[in-house]
Short mmCIF file of C-alpha atoms and ligand atoms in Angstrom, two decimals:
data_model
loop_
_atom_site.label_atom_id
_atom_site.label_comp_id
_atom_site.label_asym_id
_atom_site.label_seq_id
_atom_site.Cartn_x
_atom_site.Cartn_y
_atom_site.Cartn_z
CA UNK A 1105 -0.16 0.00 -0.26
CA UNK A 1106 2.93 2.13 0.75
CA UNK A 1107 4.28 2.35 -2.69
CA UNK A 1108 1.06 2.96 -4.20
CA UNK A 1109 1.04 6.60 -5.72
CA UNK A 1110 -1.35 9.07 -4.49
CA UNK A 1111 -3.54 8.61 -7.21
CA UNK A 1112 -4.13 5.07 -6.81
CA UNK A 1113 -4.40 5.47 -2.96
CA UNK A 1114 -7.20 7.37 -3.45
CA UNK A 1115 -8.98 6.06 -5.98
CA UNK A 1116 -9.02 2.71 -4.16
CA UNK A 1117 -10.77 4.52 -0.98
CA UNK A 1118 -12.94 5.66 -3.18
CA UNK A 1119 -14.22 2.90 -5.36
CA UNK A 1120 -13.91 0.35 -1.65
CA UNK A 1121 -15.81 2.91 0.18
CA UNK A 1122 -18.36 3.30 -2.84
CA UNK A 1123 -19.09 -0.31 -3.14
CA UNK A 1124 -19.61 -1.00 0.43
CA UNK A 1125 -22.36 1.95 0.84
CA UNK A 1126 -23.63 0.69 -2.23
CA UNK A 1127 -23.95 -3.01 -0.92
CA UNK A 1128 -25.10 -1.89 2.35
CA UNK A 1129 -27.84 0.66 0.95
CA UNK A 1130 -29.41 -2.55 -1.46
CA UNK A 1131 -29.46 -4.50 1.14
CA UNK A 1132 -31.38 -1.94 3.58
CA UNK A 1133 -33.65 -1.34 0.52
CA UNK A 1134 -33.91 -4.87 -0.12
CA UNK A 1135 -35.20 -5.70 3.00
CA UNK A 1136 -37.20 -2.75 3.67
CA UNK A 1137 -39.02 -3.49 0.23
CA UNK A 1138 -39.54 -7.28 0.70
CA UNK A 1139 -41.30 -6.54 4.07
CA UNK A 1140 -43.59 -3.22 2.56
CA UNK A 1141 -44.44 -5.61 -0.35
CA UNK A 1142 -45.35 -8.72 1.78
CA UNK A 1143 -47.68 -6.01 3.60
CA UNK A 1144 -49.07 -4.75 0.59
CA UNK A 1145 -49.64 -7.83 -0.52
CA UNK A 1146 -51.68 -8.77 2.28
CA UNK A 1147 -53.52 -5.90 2.08
CA UNK A 1148 -54.67 -6.64 -1.69
CA UNK A 1149 -55.82 -10.04 -0.46
CA UNK A 1150 -57.99 -8.90 2.82
CA UNK A 1151 -59.71 -5.94 0.53
CA UNK A 1152 -60.17 -8.80 -2.40
CA UNK A 1153 -62.17 -11.38 -0.10
CA UNK A 1154 -63.43 -8.40 2.16
CA UNK A 1155 -64.86 -7.24 -1.51
CA UNK A 1156 -65.91 -10.51 -2.47
CA UNK A 1157 -68.00 -11.18 0.53
CA UNK A 1158 -70.33 -8.53 -0.77
CA UNK A 1159 -70.43 -10.37 -4.31
CA UNK A 1160 -72.01 -13.37 -2.50
CA UNK A 1161 -76.11 -13.73 -1.75
CA UNK A 1162 -78.55 -15.89 -0.92
CA UNK A 1163 -81.99 -16.64 -2.54
CA UNK A 1164 -84.46 -18.83 -1.33
CA UNK A 1165 -86.90 -19.15 -4.12
CA UNK A 1166 -86.39 -19.11 -7.68
CA UNK A 1167 -88.53 -15.58 -8.09
CA UNK A 1168 -86.69 -13.34 -5.33
CA UNK A 1169 -84.09 -13.77 -7.90
CA UNK A 1170 -83.34 -10.20 -9.91
CA UNK A 1171 -81.67 -10.90 -13.22
CA UNK A 1172 -79.77 -7.98 -14.69
CA UNK A 1173 -78.21 -9.19 -17.57
CA UNK A 1174 -75.05 -10.11 -16.56
CA UNK A 1175 -73.30 -13.56 -16.04
CA UNK A 1176 -73.89 -13.94 -12.21
CA UNK A 1177 -73.30 -17.50 -11.45
CA UNK A 1178 -76.17 -19.79 -9.61
CA UNK A 1179 -75.61 -22.16 -7.04
CA UNK A 1180 -78.54 -24.36 -5.73
CA UNK A 1181 -78.23 -24.28 -1.91
CA UNK A 1182 -80.17 -25.94 1.10
CA UNK A 1183 -83.00 -25.37 -0.93
CA UNK A 1184 -82.48 -21.87 -2.10
CA UNK A 1185 -79.72 -20.33 -4.03
CA UNK A 1186 -76.72 -18.73 -3.98
CA UNK A 1187 -75.88 -15.66 -6.12
CA UNK A 1188 -72.04 -14.99 -7.27
CA UNK A 1189 -71.41 -11.79 -9.05
CA UNK A 1190 -69.59 -12.17 -12.43
CA UNK A 1191 -66.31 -10.56 -10.80
CA UNK A 1192 -65.81 -12.99 -7.83
CA UNK A 1193 -63.34 -14.98 -10.59
CA UNK A 1194 -61.42 -12.19 -11.06
CA UNK A 1195 -58.06 -12.92 -10.71
CA UNK A 1196 -57.11 -9.61 -9.94
CA UNK A 1197 -53.38 -9.37 -8.40
CA UNK A 1198 -52.75 -12.53 -8.81
CA UNK A 1199 -55.87 -13.04 -5.58
CA UNK A 1200 -57.79 -16.55 -5.93
CA UNK A 1201 -61.16 -16.76 -3.78
CA UNK A 1202 -63.36 -19.73 -3.18
CA UNK A 1203 -66.25 -20.33 -1.42
CA UNK A 1204 -65.80 -23.13 1.34
CA UNK A 1205 -68.18 -25.22 3.39
CA UNK A 1206 -66.67 -25.43 6.80
CA UNK A 1207 -65.40 -29.02 6.43
CA UNK A 1208 -63.32 -27.38 3.50
CA UNK A 1209 -65.20 -28.68 0.63
CA UNK A 1210 -65.05 -26.16 -2.45
CA UNK A 1211 -68.26 -24.84 -3.37
CA UNK A 1212 -67.13 -22.27 -5.80
CA UNK A 1213 -64.02 -20.15 -7.04
CA UNK A 1214 -60.36 -21.52 -6.83
CA UNK A 1215 -58.29 -22.67 -3.85
CA UNK A 1216 -54.54 -23.53 -5.53
CA UNK A 1217 -53.40 -25.28 -2.83
CA UNK A 1218 -56.59 -27.15 -1.33
CA UNK A 1219 -55.68 -29.11 -4.82
CA UNK A 1220 -53.06 -29.84 -3.78
CA UNK A 1221 -53.90 -31.32 -0.16
CA UNK A 1222 -53.17 -28.62 2.24
CA UNK A 1223 -55.36 -27.70 4.04
CA UNK A 1224 -55.82 -25.34 6.75
CA UNK A 1225 -57.97 -24.52 9.17
CA UNK A 1226 -60.74 -21.81 8.80
CA UNK A 1227 -59.88 -18.18 10.51
CA UNK A 1228 -61.70 -15.24 10.83
CA UNK A 1229 -60.51 -12.18 9.74
CA UNK A 1230 -56.74 -13.59 9.74
CA UNK A 1231 -53.90 -13.61 7.57
CA UNK A 1232 -52.00 -17.20 7.92
CA UNK A 1233 -49.02 -17.97 5.82
CA UNK A 1234 -48.93 -21.33 4.40
CA UNK A 1235 -46.04 -23.56 2.79
CA UNK A 1236 -46.97 -25.34 -0.23
CA UNK A 1237 -44.98 -27.06 -3.54
CA UNK A 1238 -41.70 -25.63 -1.96
CA UNK A 1239 -43.84 -22.07 -1.69
CA UNK A 1240 -44.84 -19.95 0.25
CA UNK A 1241 -49.18 -18.71 0.48
CA UNK A 1242 -50.77 -16.04 2.16
CA UNK A 1243 -54.24 -16.97 3.23
CA UNK A 1244 -57.18 -14.54 4.29
CA UNK A 1245 -60.89 -15.94 5.42
CA UNK A 1246 -64.48 -14.61 6.15
CA UNK A 1247 -66.82 -16.42 7.50
CA UNK A 1248 -70.29 -15.48 5.68
CA UNK A 1249 -72.71 -14.32 8.43
CA UNK A 1250 -76.10 -13.19 5.91
CA UNK A 1251 -79.05 -15.29 6.22
CA UNK A 1252 -78.85 -19.09 4.35
CA UNK A 1253 -75.15 -18.69 3.75
CA UNK A 1254 -74.53 -19.28 7.64
CA UNK A 1255 -71.40 -22.13 8.16
CA UNK A 1256 -70.18 -20.69 4.48
CA UNK A 1257 -66.31 -19.42 4.23
CA UNK A 1258 -64.79 -16.95 1.81
CA UNK A 1259 -60.87 -17.93 1.54
CA UNK A 1260 -58.31 -15.87 -0.75
CA UNK A 1261 -55.41 -17.09 -1.72
CA UNK A 1262 -52.41 -15.41 -3.09
CA UNK A 1263 -48.61 -16.90 -3.41
CA UNK A 1264 -46.01 -14.64 -2.13
CA UNK A 1265 -44.35 -14.79 -5.83
CA UNK A 1266 -46.44 -12.59 -6.62
CA UNK A 1267 -45.20 -10.01 -5.08
CA UNK A 1268 -41.59 -10.92 -5.78
CA UNK A 1269 -41.78 -10.55 -9.53
CA UNK A 1270 -41.31 -7.17 -9.29
CA UNK A 1271 -38.84 -7.56 -6.63
CA UNK A 1272 -36.68 -9.73 -8.38
CA UNK A 1273 -36.90 -7.79 -11.76
CA UNK A 1274 -35.21 -4.51 -9.82
CA UNK A 1275 -32.91 -6.61 -7.98
CA UNK A 1276 -31.38 -8.37 -11.36
CA UNK A 1277 -31.31 -4.72 -12.72
CA UNK A 1278 -29.73 -3.31 -9.85
CA UNK A 1279 -27.12 -6.40 -10.04
CA UNK A 1280 -26.09 -6.08 -13.85
CA UNK A 1281 -26.17 -1.90 -13.57
CA UNK A 1282 -24.73 -1.34 -10.78
CA UNK A 1283 -21.10 -2.75 -11.12
CA UNK A 1284 -21.35 -0.53 -14.17
CA UNK A 1285 -21.98 2.70 -12.82
CA UNK A 1286 -19.78 1.86 -9.46
CA UNK A 1287 -16.95 1.47 -12.56
CA UNK A 1288 -17.26 4.53 -14.34
CA UNK A 1289 -17.79 6.19 -10.88
CA UNK A 1290 -13.92 4.36 -10.03
CA UNK A 1291 -12.93 5.24 -13.13
CA UNK A 1292 -14.15 8.71 -13.31
CA UNK A 1293 -12.29 9.20 -10.06
CA UNK A 1294 -9.11 7.85 -10.81
CA UNK A 1295 -9.36 10.90 -13.44
CA UNK A 1296 -10.31 13.19 -11.68
CA UNK A 1297 -7.38 12.45 -9.05
CA UNK A 1298 -4.92 12.81 -11.63
CA UNK A 1299 -6.25 15.76 -12.65
CA UNK A 1300 -6.36 17.20 -8.88
CA UNK A 1301 -3.29 16.04 -8.48
CA UNK A 1302 -1.48 17.25 -11.61
CA UNK A 1303 -0.18 20.70 -9.75
CA UNK A 1304 1.38 17.77 -7.27
CA UNK A 1305 3.71 17.04 -10.17
CA UNK A 1306 4.03 19.47 -11.24
CA UNK A 1307 5.73 20.90 -8.00
CA UNK A 1308 7.57 17.56 -7.88
CA UNK A 1309 9.05 17.71 -11.63
CA UNK A 1310 10.69 21.62 -11.49
CA UNK A 1311 12.10 20.28 -7.69
CA UNK A 1312 13.65 17.96 -8.94
CA UNK A 1313 15.03 20.04 -12.20
CA UNK A 1314 16.62 22.97 -9.41
CA UNK A 1315 17.95 19.92 -7.78
CA UNK A 1316 19.16 18.40 -10.41
CA UNK A 1317 20.55 21.71 -10.95
CA UNK A 1318 18.57 23.75 -13.34
CA UNK A 1319 18.07 27.18 -13.21
CA UNK A 1320 16.13 28.70 -10.99
CA UNK A 1321 14.00 31.21 -12.97
CA UNK A 1322 12.08 27.97 -13.41
CA UNK A 1323 8.31 28.59 -12.48
CA UNK A 1324 5.36 25.85 -12.44
CA UNK A 1325 2.68 26.68 -14.19
CA UNK A 1326 -0.74 25.51 -13.19
CA UNK A 1327 -2.76 28.22 -14.69
CA UNK A 1328 -5.84 29.80 -12.61
CA UNK A 1329 -7.48 28.46 -10.09
CA UNK A 1330 -7.92 28.93 -6.36
CA UNK A 1331 -8.07 25.74 -4.83
CA UNK A 1332 -5.74 24.38 -1.89
CA UNK A 1333 -2.99 23.17 -4.66
CA UNK A 1334 -3.44 26.57 -6.91
CA UNK A 1335 -2.17 28.02 -3.42
CA UNK A 1336 0.59 25.57 -2.85
CA UNK A 1337 2.23 26.30 -6.67
CA UNK A 1338 2.10 29.35 -6.24
CA UNK A 1339 3.59 30.16 -3.01
CA UNK A 1340 6.47 27.20 -4.00
CA UNK A 1341 6.63 29.86 -7.05
CA UNK A 1342 7.08 32.83 -4.92
CA UNK A 1343 9.44 31.07 -2.76
CA UNK A 1344 11.43 30.50 -6.04
CA UNK A 1345 10.89 33.70 -6.75
CA UNK A 1346 12.61 35.08 -3.58
CA UNK A 1347 15.47 32.34 -4.08
CA UNK A 1348 16.26 33.33 -7.37
CA UNK A 1349 16.18 37.02 -6.08
CA UNK A 1350 18.68 35.80 -2.81
CA UNK A 1351 20.96 33.86 -5.59
CA UNK A 1352 21.22 36.82 -8.29
CA UNK A 1353 22.13 38.58 -4.55
CA UNK A 1354 24.53 36.77 -3.44
CA UNK A 1355 25.97 35.97 -6.82
CA UNK A 1356 26.43 40.07 -7.21
CA UNK A 1357 28.06 40.70 -3.83
CA UNK A 1358 30.98 38.49 -4.50
CA UNK A 1359 31.96 39.19 -7.52
CA UNK A 1360 31.72 42.98 -6.32
CA UNK A 1361 32.99 42.01 -3.42
CA UNK A 1362 36.25 40.37 -5.53
CA UNK A 1363 36.00 42.85 -7.41
CA UNK A 1364 37.03 45.74 -4.83
CA UNK A 1365 39.52 43.45 -3.78
CA UNK A 1366 41.17 43.38 -6.60
CA UNK A 1367 42.73 46.65 -6.84
CA UNK A 1368 44.67 46.53 -3.85
CA UNK A 1369 46.08 42.94 -4.47
CA UNK A 1370 47.21 44.63 -8.16
CA UNK A 1371 48.61 46.96 -6.05
CA UNK A 1372 50.32 44.93 -3.59
CA UNK A 1373 51.83 42.54 -5.77
CA UNK A 1374 52.89 45.23 -8.24
CA UNK A 1375 54.68 46.98 -5.05
CA UNK A 1376 56.78 43.80 -3.88
CA UNK A 1377 57.65 43.01 -7.63
CA UNK A 1378 59.36 46.20 -7.38
CA UNK A 1379 60.62 45.77 -3.73
CA UNK A 1380 62.21 42.26 -4.66
CA UNK A 1381 63.74 43.42 -8.40
CA UNK A 1382 64.11 47.41 -8.90
CA UNK A 1383 64.54 48.27 -5.07
CA UNK A 1384 67.27 50.39 -4.86
CA UNK A 1385 67.99 51.38 -1.14
CA UNK A 1386 66.11 51.65 2.06
CA UNK A 1387 63.87 54.63 1.00
CA UNK A 1388 62.40 52.19 -1.83
CA UNK A 1389 61.52 48.70 0.06
CA UNK A 1390 59.99 51.89 3.08
CA UNK A 1391 57.81 53.60 0.43
CA UNK A 1392 56.88 50.46 -1.16
CA UNK A 1393 56.49 48.65 2.64
CA UNK A 1394 54.05 52.33 3.08
CA UNK A 1395 51.75 51.39 -0.41
CA UNK A 1396 50.98 47.46 1.02
CA UNK A 1397 50.51 48.84 4.24
CA UNK A 1398 47.68 51.05 2.65
CA UNK A 1399 46.29 48.84 0.58
CA UNK A 1400 46.51 46.21 3.30
CA UNK A 1401 44.40 48.39 6.02
CA UNK A 1402 42.08 49.70 3.15
CA UNK A 1403 41.29 45.78 2.08
CA UNK A 1404 40.89 45.21 5.92
CA UNK A 1405 38.34 47.76 5.73
CA UNK A 1406 36.03 46.63 3.18
CA UNK A 1407 36.24 43.30 4.48
CA UNK A 1408 35.17 43.86 7.92
CA UNK A 1409 32.70 46.59 5.88
CA UNK A 1410 31.27 43.10 4.21
CA UNK A 1411 31.31 41.08 7.20
CA UNK A 1412 29.33 43.87 8.75
CA UNK A 1413 26.60 43.67 6.04
CA UNK A 1414 26.60 40.06 5.52
CA UNK A 1415 25.82 39.80 9.33
CA UNK A 1416 23.07 42.32 9.46
CA UNK A 1417 21.72 41.22 5.86
CA UNK A 1418 21.42 37.76 7.09
CA UNK A 1419 20.40 38.85 10.46
CA UNK A 1420 23.13 36.15 11.45
CA UNK A 1421 23.99 38.22 14.50
CA UNK A 1422 21.52 38.89 17.22
CA UNK A 1423 20.98 42.91 17.43
CA UNK A 1424 19.72 43.76 20.88
CA UNK A 1425 16.52 45.93 20.79
CA UNK A 1426 16.04 48.90 23.77
CA UNK A 1427 14.57 51.67 24.35
CA UNK A 1428 16.53 54.37 22.96
CA UNK A 1429 16.70 57.93 23.64
CA UNK A 1430 17.41 59.19 19.98
CA UNK A 1431 18.27 62.60 20.58
CA UNK A 1432 20.69 61.75 23.56
CA UNK A 1433 22.38 59.35 20.82
CA UNK A 1434 22.31 62.16 17.88
CA UNK A 1435 23.94 64.25 20.32
CA UNK A 1436 27.08 62.14 20.96
CA UNK A 1437 27.38 60.99 17.69
CA UNK A 1438 27.71 64.44 16.25
CA UNK A 1439 29.68 66.13 19.03
CA UNK A 1440 32.62 63.33 18.45
CA UNK A 1441 32.02 63.70 14.64
CA UNK A 1442 32.48 67.90 15.04
CA UNK A 1443 35.93 67.73 15.69
CA UNK A 1444 36.50 65.44 12.88
CA UNK A 1445 38.91 68.45 11.23
CA UNK A 1446 38.10 67.66 7.40
CA UNK A 1447 38.39 70.26 4.63
CA UNK A 1448 37.13 72.98 7.86
CA UNK A 1449 33.73 71.67 7.37
CA UNK A 1450 31.73 73.05 10.01
CA UNK A 1451 28.85 70.42 11.51
CA UNK A 1452 26.20 71.58 13.56
CA UNK A 1453 23.12 70.00 15.21
CA UNK A 1454 20.01 70.01 17.00
CA UNK A 1455 17.31 67.60 18.91
CA UNK A 1456 14.11 67.76 19.93
CA UNK A 1457 14.58 66.44 23.37
CA UNK A 1458 14.20 63.09 24.70
CA UNK A 1459 12.88 61.11 21.54
CA UNK A 1460 12.50 57.94 22.31
CA UNK A 1461 12.74 54.70 20.02
CA UNK A 1462 12.79 51.11 19.81
CA UNK A 1463 16.06 50.06 18.54
CA UNK A 1464 19.95 49.12 18.21
CA UNK A 1465 22.21 52.04 19.56
CA UNK A 1466 25.04 50.32 18.01
CA UNK A 1467 23.24 49.94 14.49
CA UNK A 1468 21.55 53.05 14.87
CA UNK A 1469 25.04 55.43 15.96
CA UNK A 1470 26.05 53.95 12.58
CA UNK A 1471 23.62 55.16 10.76
CA UNK A 1472 24.28 58.52 11.82
CA UNK A 1473 28.30 57.99 11.65
CA UNK A 1474 27.88 56.97 8.33
CA UNK A 1475 25.57 60.26 6.57
CA UNK A 1476 28.24 62.53 8.49
CA UNK A 1477 30.79 60.56 7.36
CA UNK A 1478 29.64 60.81 3.89
CA UNK A 1479 29.04 65.03 4.28
CA UNK A 1480 32.58 64.84 5.23
CA UNK A 1481 33.91 62.51 2.17
CA UNK A 1482 31.56 64.74 -0.51
CA UNK A 1483 31.27 67.98 0.84
CA UNK A 1484 33.18 71.58 -0.28
CA UNK A 1485 36.40 73.54 1.76
CA UNK A 1486 34.66 75.74 4.55
CA UNK A 1487 31.05 73.64 4.03
CA UNK A 1488 28.98 72.97 6.51
CA UNK A 1489 26.85 70.10 7.51
CA UNK A 1490 23.52 70.74 9.58
CA UNK A 1491 21.87 67.91 11.26
CA UNK A 1492 18.69 67.84 12.79
CA UNK A 1493 16.21 65.66 15.08
CA UNK A 1494 12.42 66.35 15.40
CA UNK A 1495 9.53 64.11 16.53
CA UNK A 1496 6.24 64.44 15.61
CA UNK A 1497 2.94 62.80 16.55
CA UNK A 1498 4.56 58.78 15.87
CA UNK A 1499 7.63 59.64 14.43
CA UNK A 1500 11.11 61.00 14.62
CA UNK A 1501 12.95 62.29 11.53
CA UNK A 1502 16.85 62.72 11.48
CA UNK A 1503 18.23 64.40 8.69
CA UNK A 1504 21.38 65.31 7.70
CA UNK A 1505 22.45 68.07 5.27
CA UNK A 1506 25.17 69.23 3.28
CA UNK A 1507 25.90 71.84 1.28
CA UNK A 1508 28.41 69.53 -0.84
CA UNK A 1509 29.13 68.13 -4.47
CA UNK A 1510 25.37 66.92 -4.49
CA UNK A 1511 24.03 63.90 -6.42
CA UNK A 1512 22.53 63.56 -9.86
CA UNK A 1513 19.00 62.59 -10.48
CA UNK A 1514 19.99 59.73 -12.57
CA UNK A 1515 22.24 58.35 -9.68
CA UNK A 1516 20.07 59.09 -7.14
CA UNK A 1517 17.79 55.67 -6.97
CA UNK A 1518 21.53 53.25 -7.34
CA UNK A 1519 23.32 55.08 -4.50
CA UNK A 1520 21.66 52.59 -1.88
CA UNK A 1521 23.05 49.98 -3.42
CA UNK A 1522 25.81 47.80 -2.78
CA UNK A 1523 29.21 49.09 -4.05
CA UNK A 1524 27.29 51.84 -6.15
CA UNK A 1525 29.55 54.95 -6.23
CA UNK A 1526 28.35 57.85 -8.01
CA UNK A 1527 31.51 59.86 -7.73
CA UNK A 1528 34.73 57.57 -6.79
CA UNK A 1529 37.22 60.42 -7.38
CA UNK A 1530 35.90 61.89 -4.24
CA UNK A 1531 35.35 58.20 -1.83
CA UNK A 1532 38.87 57.78 -0.77
CA UNK A 1533 38.49 54.88 1.11
CA UNK A 1534 35.13 54.35 0.22
CA UNK A 1535 34.05 51.06 -0.95
CA UNK A 1536 30.39 51.56 -2.11
CA UNK A 1537 28.81 49.67 0.63
CA UNK A 1538 28.31 53.16 3.37
CA UNK A 1539 24.57 53.95 1.76
CA UNK A 1540 23.36 50.19 1.35
CA UNK A 1541 24.66 49.75 5.33
CA UNK A 1542 22.25 52.68 6.15
CA UNK A 1543 20.09 51.35 4.36
CA UNK A 1544 19.72 48.00 5.62
CA UNK A 1545 19.88 49.01 9.50
CA UNK A 1546 16.70 51.63 8.74
CA UNK A 1547 15.05 48.19 7.55
CA UNK A 1548 15.95 46.74 10.05
CA UNK A 1549 14.44 49.41 12.34
CA UNK A 1550 11.26 49.16 10.49
CA UNK A 1551 12.10 52.70 9.12
CA UNK A 1552 12.90 54.57 5.19
CA UNK A 1553 15.89 56.65 4.39
CA UNK A 1554 15.53 58.51 1.38
CA UNK A 1555 17.46 61.42 0.05
CA UNK A 1556 16.84 65.10 -1.97
CA UNK A 1557 19.98 66.36 -3.57
CA UNK A 1558 20.78 68.60 -6.30
CA UNK A 1559 24.31 68.39 -8.08
CA UNK A 1560 26.87 71.75 -6.58
CA UNK A 1561 23.90 72.76 -4.00
CA UNK A 1562 24.13 69.67 -1.79
CA UNK A 1563 22.09 66.74 -0.62
CA UNK A 1564 20.09 66.04 2.14
CA UNK A 1565 19.78 62.30 3.74
CA UNK A 1566 16.70 61.74 5.66
CA UNK A 1567 15.97 58.41 8.26
CA UNK A 1568 11.84 58.01 9.27
CA UNK A 1569 11.79 56.09 12.63
CA UNK A 1570 8.49 55.11 14.60
CA UNK A 1571 9.06 56.67 18.45
CA UNK A 1572 8.50 54.72 21.16
CA UNK A 1573 7.74 57.95 23.86
P1 ADP B 1159 31.19 55.11 -0.74
O1 ADP B 1159 31.92 54.04 0.43
O2 ADP B 1159 31.56 55.57 -1.70
O3 ADP B 1159 30.92 56.88 0.01
P2 ADP B 1159 28.32 55.07 -0.11
O4 ADP B 1159 27.17 53.91 0.03
O5 ADP B 1159 28.43 55.80 1.40
O6 ADP B 1159 29.92 54.38 -0.37
O7 ADP B 1159 27.64 55.87 -0.89
C1 ADP B 1159 27.33 55.79 -2.32
C2 ADP B 1159 27.91 56.75 -3.44
O8 ADP B 1159 26.61 58.01 -2.95
C3 ADP B 1159 28.89 57.70 -3.19
O9 ADP B 1159 29.92 57.32 -3.62
C4 ADP B 1159 28.80 58.78 -4.04
O10 ADP B 1159 28.86 59.23 -4.93
C5 ADP B 1159 27.43 59.35 -2.93
N1 ADP B 1159 27.19 60.11 -1.86
C6 ADP B 1159 26.51 59.68 -0.54
N2 ADP B 1159 26.60 60.12 0.43
C7 ADP B 1159 27.09 61.79 -0.30
C8 ADP B 1159 26.91 62.87 -0.42
N3 ADP B 1159 26.35 63.27 0.53
N4 ADP B 1159 27.34 63.88 -1.36
C9 ADP B 1159 27.21 63.70 -2.62
N5 ADP B 1159 27.13 62.46 -2.81
C10 ADP B 1159 26.92 61.20 -2.08
#
């Protein structure tokens, strides 16, 4: 059973259940209809005999009889005449009626079992079952009480087989038709199960395809639908979409990282080669070592940045979230950074008091520091940086504005991408990871980061976060 396909299992369960239900239904229907049939037969029998009671009359003289041109039957009896109506012998529903004397001798009519030696005592108003010739018969007797007819009996007899003819026809028909209908239902069930499970087959084929190294661009095509399997296929497709994007990002990251590392390594190799082959005095060696050290620092910074970034992006490190006084945090970072004596740029800041947010202070300090150090890096000689922190009802807004080189409209959407550098001539030690980190930290806190900028005029970066006052 375990090795059977789901489709076959469903069909087997469904088929067996169907056969059991049909068999049980047939048994119930036949037993009920059998007892109904017998009850019906007995009712007809008693009704027919009761009707015939009025068909028998006694006349003491011949003159009393009213002849009315029909074919009534007359029997001389006890110094008189018995008149029996012409429809006495009509065998309605296979019921035979006989007029007997109390000793059982037949005066008129038919008594099929009496001929075959089965005699049964008369019993007024009572249905009796008797067996004769291997068959069951039902008998109903009525004692006649009218004057002249005393001591005579009417007996109705009907074979049980009479009612069974119709039932056995239904049984035979069912025995032929039901197996055919069951077979058709099972076949239909098998086909429907196959169609219903088709998406699962497609899903497993797609999964097997991906497993065997095919690309993640594959999607499960099962058309539109709202059932569970369509929902599963859609979820699977969404999962593939996310996997594809994340693999793509991973690939891009690796290629960008190797690209960024290639330059310092090339410089280091070149300096080593120069020192080994062409350096003539200690001054040459010293200069070569200075360059190598600088490039080494650059590589180390880059690798640290990349590690921080991946940790944050993959959420591989758990950063504690706590209630932070953002006003204090911004002030302290600004105070520290205003000491940077670069290009004689002046940093001023203003913060609304006691703005609280839920977040990680280490990450938020990093966000503020990255924005401010960019403003220094891309600022002009004697320029200005202005940091403001304000809050409205539910949000806090931190903006870092500078009057530096600015960013063109076309480049603005890309500056938050990893390794993107709009102006590499100013970037110096940067590697294009600062703003990507800022965006990741903002997203981590459920906030947003936007930029407004005009080349040669300056830029304003705005970070919005929910307050927790
Ligand atoms: P980088 O290490 O190059 O500074 P970032 O991710 O911090 O990398 O910034 C990406 C790019 O966005 C920078 O290369 C620079 O061209 C641009 N940029 C960022 N901040 C500013 C700014 N305040 N003024 C002008 N350009 C900026």
